[in-house]
XYZ file of C-alpha atoms in Angstrom:
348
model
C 20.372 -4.853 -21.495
C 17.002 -4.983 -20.221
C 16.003 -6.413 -17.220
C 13.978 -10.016 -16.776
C 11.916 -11.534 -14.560
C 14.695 -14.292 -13.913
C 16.520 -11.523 -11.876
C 13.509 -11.549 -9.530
C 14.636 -12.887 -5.930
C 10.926 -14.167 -5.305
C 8.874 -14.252 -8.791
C 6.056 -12.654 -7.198
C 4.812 -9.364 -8.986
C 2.555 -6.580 -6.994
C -0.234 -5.745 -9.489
C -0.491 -1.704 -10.524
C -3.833 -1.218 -9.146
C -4.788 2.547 -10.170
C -7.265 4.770 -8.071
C -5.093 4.737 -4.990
C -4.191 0.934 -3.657
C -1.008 1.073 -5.789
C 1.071 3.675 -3.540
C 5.022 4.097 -3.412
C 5.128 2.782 -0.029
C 3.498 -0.314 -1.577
C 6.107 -0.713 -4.711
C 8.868 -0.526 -2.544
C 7.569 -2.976 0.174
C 6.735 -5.364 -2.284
C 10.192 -4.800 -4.693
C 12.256 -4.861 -1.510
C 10.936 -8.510 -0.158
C 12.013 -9.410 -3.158
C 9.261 -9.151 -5.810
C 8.469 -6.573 -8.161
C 6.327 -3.729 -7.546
C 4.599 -1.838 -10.177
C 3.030 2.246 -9.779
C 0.073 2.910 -11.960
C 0.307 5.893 -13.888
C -3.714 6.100 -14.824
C -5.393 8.898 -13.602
C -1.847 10.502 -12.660
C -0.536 13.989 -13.982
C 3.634 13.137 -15.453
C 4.541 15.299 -12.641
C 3.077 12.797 -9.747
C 4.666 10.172 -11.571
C 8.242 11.530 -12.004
C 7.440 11.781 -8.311
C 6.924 8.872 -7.071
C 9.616 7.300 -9.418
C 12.363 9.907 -7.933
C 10.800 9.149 -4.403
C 10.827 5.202 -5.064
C 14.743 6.073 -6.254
C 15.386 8.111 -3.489
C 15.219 5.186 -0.890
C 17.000 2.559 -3.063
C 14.122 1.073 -4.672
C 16.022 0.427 -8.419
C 13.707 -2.694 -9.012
C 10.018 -1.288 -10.220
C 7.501 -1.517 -13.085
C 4.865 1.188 -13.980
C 1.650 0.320 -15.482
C 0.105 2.509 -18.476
C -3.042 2.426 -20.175
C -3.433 2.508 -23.642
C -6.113 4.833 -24.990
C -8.115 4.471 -28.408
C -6.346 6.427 -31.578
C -8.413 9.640 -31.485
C -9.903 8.096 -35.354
C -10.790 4.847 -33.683
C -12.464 5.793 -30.367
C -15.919 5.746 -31.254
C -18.594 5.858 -28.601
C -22.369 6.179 -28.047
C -22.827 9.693 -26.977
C -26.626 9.567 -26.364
C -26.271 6.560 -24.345
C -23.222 8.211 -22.601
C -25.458 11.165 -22.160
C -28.537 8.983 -20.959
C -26.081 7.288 -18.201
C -25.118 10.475 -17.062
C -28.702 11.693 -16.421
C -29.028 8.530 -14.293
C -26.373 9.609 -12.260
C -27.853 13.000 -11.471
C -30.245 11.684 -8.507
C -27.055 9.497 -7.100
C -24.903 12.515 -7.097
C -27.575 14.780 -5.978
C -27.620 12.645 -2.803
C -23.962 13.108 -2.059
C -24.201 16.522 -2.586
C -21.642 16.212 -5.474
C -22.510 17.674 -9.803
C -22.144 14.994 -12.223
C -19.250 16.686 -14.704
C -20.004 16.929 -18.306
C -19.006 14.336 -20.923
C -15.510 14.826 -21.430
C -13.761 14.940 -25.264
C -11.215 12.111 -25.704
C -7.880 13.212 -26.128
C -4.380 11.212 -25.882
C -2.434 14.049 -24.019
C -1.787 12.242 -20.967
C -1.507 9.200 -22.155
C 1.978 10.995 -24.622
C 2.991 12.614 -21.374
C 3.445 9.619 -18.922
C 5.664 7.635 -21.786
C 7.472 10.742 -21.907
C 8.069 10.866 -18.577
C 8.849 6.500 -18.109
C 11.189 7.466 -21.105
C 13.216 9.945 -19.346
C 13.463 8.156 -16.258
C 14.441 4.428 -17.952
C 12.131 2.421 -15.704
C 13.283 -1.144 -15.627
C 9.670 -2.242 -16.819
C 6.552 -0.401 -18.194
C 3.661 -2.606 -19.000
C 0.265 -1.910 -21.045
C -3.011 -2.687 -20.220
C -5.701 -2.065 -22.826
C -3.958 -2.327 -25.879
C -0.552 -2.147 -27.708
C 1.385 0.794 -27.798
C 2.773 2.248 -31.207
C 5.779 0.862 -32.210
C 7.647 3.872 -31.855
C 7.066 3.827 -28.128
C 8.191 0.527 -27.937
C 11.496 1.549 -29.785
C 11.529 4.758 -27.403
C 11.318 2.877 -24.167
C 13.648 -0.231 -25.382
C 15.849 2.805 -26.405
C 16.181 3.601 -22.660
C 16.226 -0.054 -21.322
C 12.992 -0.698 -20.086
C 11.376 -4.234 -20.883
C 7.764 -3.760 -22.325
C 4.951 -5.829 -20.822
C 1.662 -6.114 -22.802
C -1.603 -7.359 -20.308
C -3.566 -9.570 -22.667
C -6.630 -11.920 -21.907
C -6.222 -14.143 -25.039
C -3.911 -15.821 -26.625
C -4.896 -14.011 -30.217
C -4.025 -10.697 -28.242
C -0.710 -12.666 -26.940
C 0.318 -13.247 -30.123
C -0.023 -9.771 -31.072
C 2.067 -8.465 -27.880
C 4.861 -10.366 -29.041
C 4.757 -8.969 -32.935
C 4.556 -5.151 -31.106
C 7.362 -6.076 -29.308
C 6.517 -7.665 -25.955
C 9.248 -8.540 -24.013
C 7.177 -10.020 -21.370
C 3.354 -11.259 -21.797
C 1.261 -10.659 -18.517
C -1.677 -13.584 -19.033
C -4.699 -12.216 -16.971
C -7.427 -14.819 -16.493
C -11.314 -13.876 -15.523
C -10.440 -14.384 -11.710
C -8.791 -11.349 -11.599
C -9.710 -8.059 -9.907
C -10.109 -4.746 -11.427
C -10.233 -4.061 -14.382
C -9.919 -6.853 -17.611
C -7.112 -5.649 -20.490
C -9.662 -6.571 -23.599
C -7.700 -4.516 -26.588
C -11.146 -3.181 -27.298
C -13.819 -1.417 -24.650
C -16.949 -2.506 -26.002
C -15.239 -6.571 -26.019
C -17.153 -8.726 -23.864
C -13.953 -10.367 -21.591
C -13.074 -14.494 -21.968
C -14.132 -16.746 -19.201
C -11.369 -19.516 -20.477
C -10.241 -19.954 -16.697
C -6.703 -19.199 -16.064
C -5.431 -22.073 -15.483
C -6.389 -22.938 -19.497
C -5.631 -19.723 -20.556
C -1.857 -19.700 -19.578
C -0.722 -22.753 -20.937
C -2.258 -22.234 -24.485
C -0.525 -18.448 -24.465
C 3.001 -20.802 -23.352
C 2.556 -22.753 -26.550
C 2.377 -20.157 -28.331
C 4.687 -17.529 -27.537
C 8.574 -17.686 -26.266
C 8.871 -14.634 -24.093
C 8.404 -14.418 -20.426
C 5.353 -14.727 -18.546
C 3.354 -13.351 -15.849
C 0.191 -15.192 -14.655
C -2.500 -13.293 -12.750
C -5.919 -13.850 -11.655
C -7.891 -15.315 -8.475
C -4.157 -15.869 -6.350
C -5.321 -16.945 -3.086
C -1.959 -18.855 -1.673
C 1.295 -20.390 -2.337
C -0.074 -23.442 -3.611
C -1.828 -20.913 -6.091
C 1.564 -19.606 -7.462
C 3.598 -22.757 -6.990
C 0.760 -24.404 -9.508
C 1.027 -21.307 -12.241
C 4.470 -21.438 -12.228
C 4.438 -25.084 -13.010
C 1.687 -24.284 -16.091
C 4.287 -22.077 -17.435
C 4.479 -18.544 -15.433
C 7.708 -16.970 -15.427
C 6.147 -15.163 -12.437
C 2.799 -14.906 -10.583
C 1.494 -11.425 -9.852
C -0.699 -10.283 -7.120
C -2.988 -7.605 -6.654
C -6.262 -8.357 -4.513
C -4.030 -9.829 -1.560
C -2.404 -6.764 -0.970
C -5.198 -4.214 -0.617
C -5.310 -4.284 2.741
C -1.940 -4.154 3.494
C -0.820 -0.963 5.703
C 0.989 0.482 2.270
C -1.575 0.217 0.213
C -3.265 3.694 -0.732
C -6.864 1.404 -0.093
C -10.545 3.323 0.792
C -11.360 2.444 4.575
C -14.607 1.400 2.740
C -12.966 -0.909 0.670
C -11.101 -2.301 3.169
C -14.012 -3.129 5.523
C -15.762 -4.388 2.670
C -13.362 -6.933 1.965
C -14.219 -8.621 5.331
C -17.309 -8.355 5.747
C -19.780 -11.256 4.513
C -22.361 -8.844 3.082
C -19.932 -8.095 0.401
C -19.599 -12.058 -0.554
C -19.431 -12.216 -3.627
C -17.596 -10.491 -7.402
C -19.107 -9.552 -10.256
C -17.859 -8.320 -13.567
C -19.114 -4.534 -13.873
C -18.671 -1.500 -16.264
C -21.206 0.281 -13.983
C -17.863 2.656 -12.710
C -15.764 3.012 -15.731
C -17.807 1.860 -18.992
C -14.755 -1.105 -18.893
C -15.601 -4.228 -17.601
C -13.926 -4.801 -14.080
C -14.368 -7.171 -11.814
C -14.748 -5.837 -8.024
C -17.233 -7.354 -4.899
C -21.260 -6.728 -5.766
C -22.640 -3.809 -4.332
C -25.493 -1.066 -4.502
C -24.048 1.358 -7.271
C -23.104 -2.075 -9.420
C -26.956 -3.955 -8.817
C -28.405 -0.185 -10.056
C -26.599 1.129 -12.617
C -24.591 -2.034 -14.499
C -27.383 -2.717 -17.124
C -27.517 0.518 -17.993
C -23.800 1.547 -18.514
C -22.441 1.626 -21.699
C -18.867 1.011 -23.508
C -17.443 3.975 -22.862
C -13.567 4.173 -21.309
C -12.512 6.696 -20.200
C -15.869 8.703 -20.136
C -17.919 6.829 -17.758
C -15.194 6.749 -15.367
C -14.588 10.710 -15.022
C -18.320 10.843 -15.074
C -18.467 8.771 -11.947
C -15.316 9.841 -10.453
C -17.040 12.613 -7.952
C -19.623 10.397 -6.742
C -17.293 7.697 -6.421
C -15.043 10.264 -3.735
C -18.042 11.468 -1.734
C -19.007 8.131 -1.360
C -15.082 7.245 0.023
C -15.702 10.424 2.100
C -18.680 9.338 3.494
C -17.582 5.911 4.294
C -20.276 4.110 1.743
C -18.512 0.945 0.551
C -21.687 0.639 -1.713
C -20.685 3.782 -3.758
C -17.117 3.105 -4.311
C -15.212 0.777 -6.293
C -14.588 -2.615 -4.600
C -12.257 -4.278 -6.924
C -11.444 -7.114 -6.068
C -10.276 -10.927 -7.754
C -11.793 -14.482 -6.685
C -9.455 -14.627 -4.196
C -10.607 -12.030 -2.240
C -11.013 -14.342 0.836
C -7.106 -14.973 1.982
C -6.727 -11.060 1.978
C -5.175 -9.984 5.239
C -3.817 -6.756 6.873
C -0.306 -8.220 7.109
C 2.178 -5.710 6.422
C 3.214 -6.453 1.974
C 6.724 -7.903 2.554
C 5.159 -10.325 4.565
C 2.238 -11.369 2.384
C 4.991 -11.769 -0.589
C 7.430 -13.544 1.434
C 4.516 -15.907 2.891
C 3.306 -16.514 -0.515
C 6.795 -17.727 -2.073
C 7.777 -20.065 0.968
C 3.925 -21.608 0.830
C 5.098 -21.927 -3.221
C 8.231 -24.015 -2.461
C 6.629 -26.151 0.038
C 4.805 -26.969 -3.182
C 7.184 -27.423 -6.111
């Protein structure tokens, strides 16, 4: 039988945040408050993953999601090469700065992508969830197979409705207020701005599985109200970046709290996805100029994005962050999860 979110002691889901935030000492803080805590596989060999699932095991954490994105069919990824190749060149002065080469453009291939569901396969995680897409059907039958329940992140209801047909158990609504990056089925898709507190009651007419709301949580009064528009549970991602278990830059930390950084913006500057993260340098210069292109704009940037965390430069990192970026504190993530459901009752 697979698991549901009505087994959750506190509905109150940790967000996979990939790049380093999401950390096992973070899934198991926030799955043993009470919550659910969720690893992100992306940009993660199958080896660091059966890892961190055996080390999550190890000390009695049986309660965890991981997070997977869904690449383009090698027929349907289609990108713009010369303006791939144009971005890079812009690059070049950036990374000649920080001392760091600018790779080449890499060719798109779905290796990893096969070897991390082999891996969540194997290991039966309670719940693997999509962002980017829907996976083939015969994933979904391999991982129901083992008794996970399948989460599909969509920002639509059209996209909804097509997570249930693939075989959603679980629909994860993700409004514009959220940080990082937006899970638009298609990379060159500008994202909806139908606020979330819209968005998730239309997807609740129109599907019957579980939901998880996400996007610009600030408080309990946040989570008590998306519950009450039809969440199933609320997830959280942006309030736990500075926690002491999350895998978070010192940069991005600082950044977080200081009122230079004051406001977010929706950027594919960093990946060639559109993400939303605080405004800085590397977004104002290179934004206009970077083109729909997931995953190659990210691996392009991924070396000056490091010597910019090495050199302390919250301008040349990522800053994701959602809306809610305010209410972040360096509370340990038990406590921000526990916080947030007693604020929620006080409210329901």
């Amino acid at each position: 039988m697979t698991p549901t979110l009505s087994d959750l002691t506190i509905p109150v889901i940790g967000a996979p945040m990939a790049g380093g935030p999401s950390t096992d000492d973070l899934v198991a803080a926030v799955s043993g408050a009470g919550g659910l805590g969720f690893l992100a596989t992306a940009y993660r060999s199958g080896t660091a993953v059966t890892q961190s699932i055996n080390s999550l095991r190890d000390r009695g954490t049986d309660r965890f999601g991981a997070n997977v994105f869904v690449p383009d069919a090698p027929a349907d990824h289609v990108v713009d090469r010369d303006a791939v190749r144009a971005y890079r060149d812009a690059l070049v002065p950036r990374a000649e700065a920080l001392g760091v080469t600018v790779p080449e453009i890499p060719e798109h291939s779905t290796d990893a992508y096969d070897e991390i569901i082999a891996v969540l396969v194997e290991a039966a995680v309670p719940w693997v969830s999509f962002t980017f897409g829907l996976p083939s059907d015969s994933d979904v039958a391999a991982l129901r197979d083992a008794g996970s329940s399948i989460v599909i992140t969509v920002t639509d209801v059209e996209d909804a409705r097509a997570a249930v047909d693939r075989g959603a158990d679980v629909v994860w609504v993700q409004g514009p207020e959220a940080g990082g990056h937006r899970s638009t089925f298609s990379v060159d898709a500008t994202p909806p701005t139908t606020p979330l507190d819209e968005l998730l009651p239309a997807v609740r007419a129109a599907v019957s599985v579980e939901l998880i709301a996400s996007g610009g949580v600030a408080s309990g009064s946040d989570v008590a109200r998306l519950l009450d528009l039809g969440a199933d549970a609320v997830a959280i991602g942006t309030l736990l970046l500075d926690t002491p278990e999350a895998g978070t830059s010192g940069a991005h930390r600082r950044a977080l709290g200081d009122p230079s950084f004051s406001t977010t913006v929706l950027t594919r500057a960093f990946s060639g996805r559109p993400a939303r993260g605080l405004d800085n340098a590397f977004h104002r210069d290179l934004h206009e100029l970077a083109p729909a292109a997931f995953p190659e704009l990210n691996t392009l940037t991924s070396p000056l994005r490091k010597a910019a965390a090495a050199q302390d430069d919250p301008d040349g990192v990522t800053l994701w962050a959602g809306t809610g970026f305010g209410a972040v504190t360096d509370d340990p993530a038990a406590t921000v999860v526990r916080r947030l459901w007693a604020q929620a009752r006080e409210h329901r």
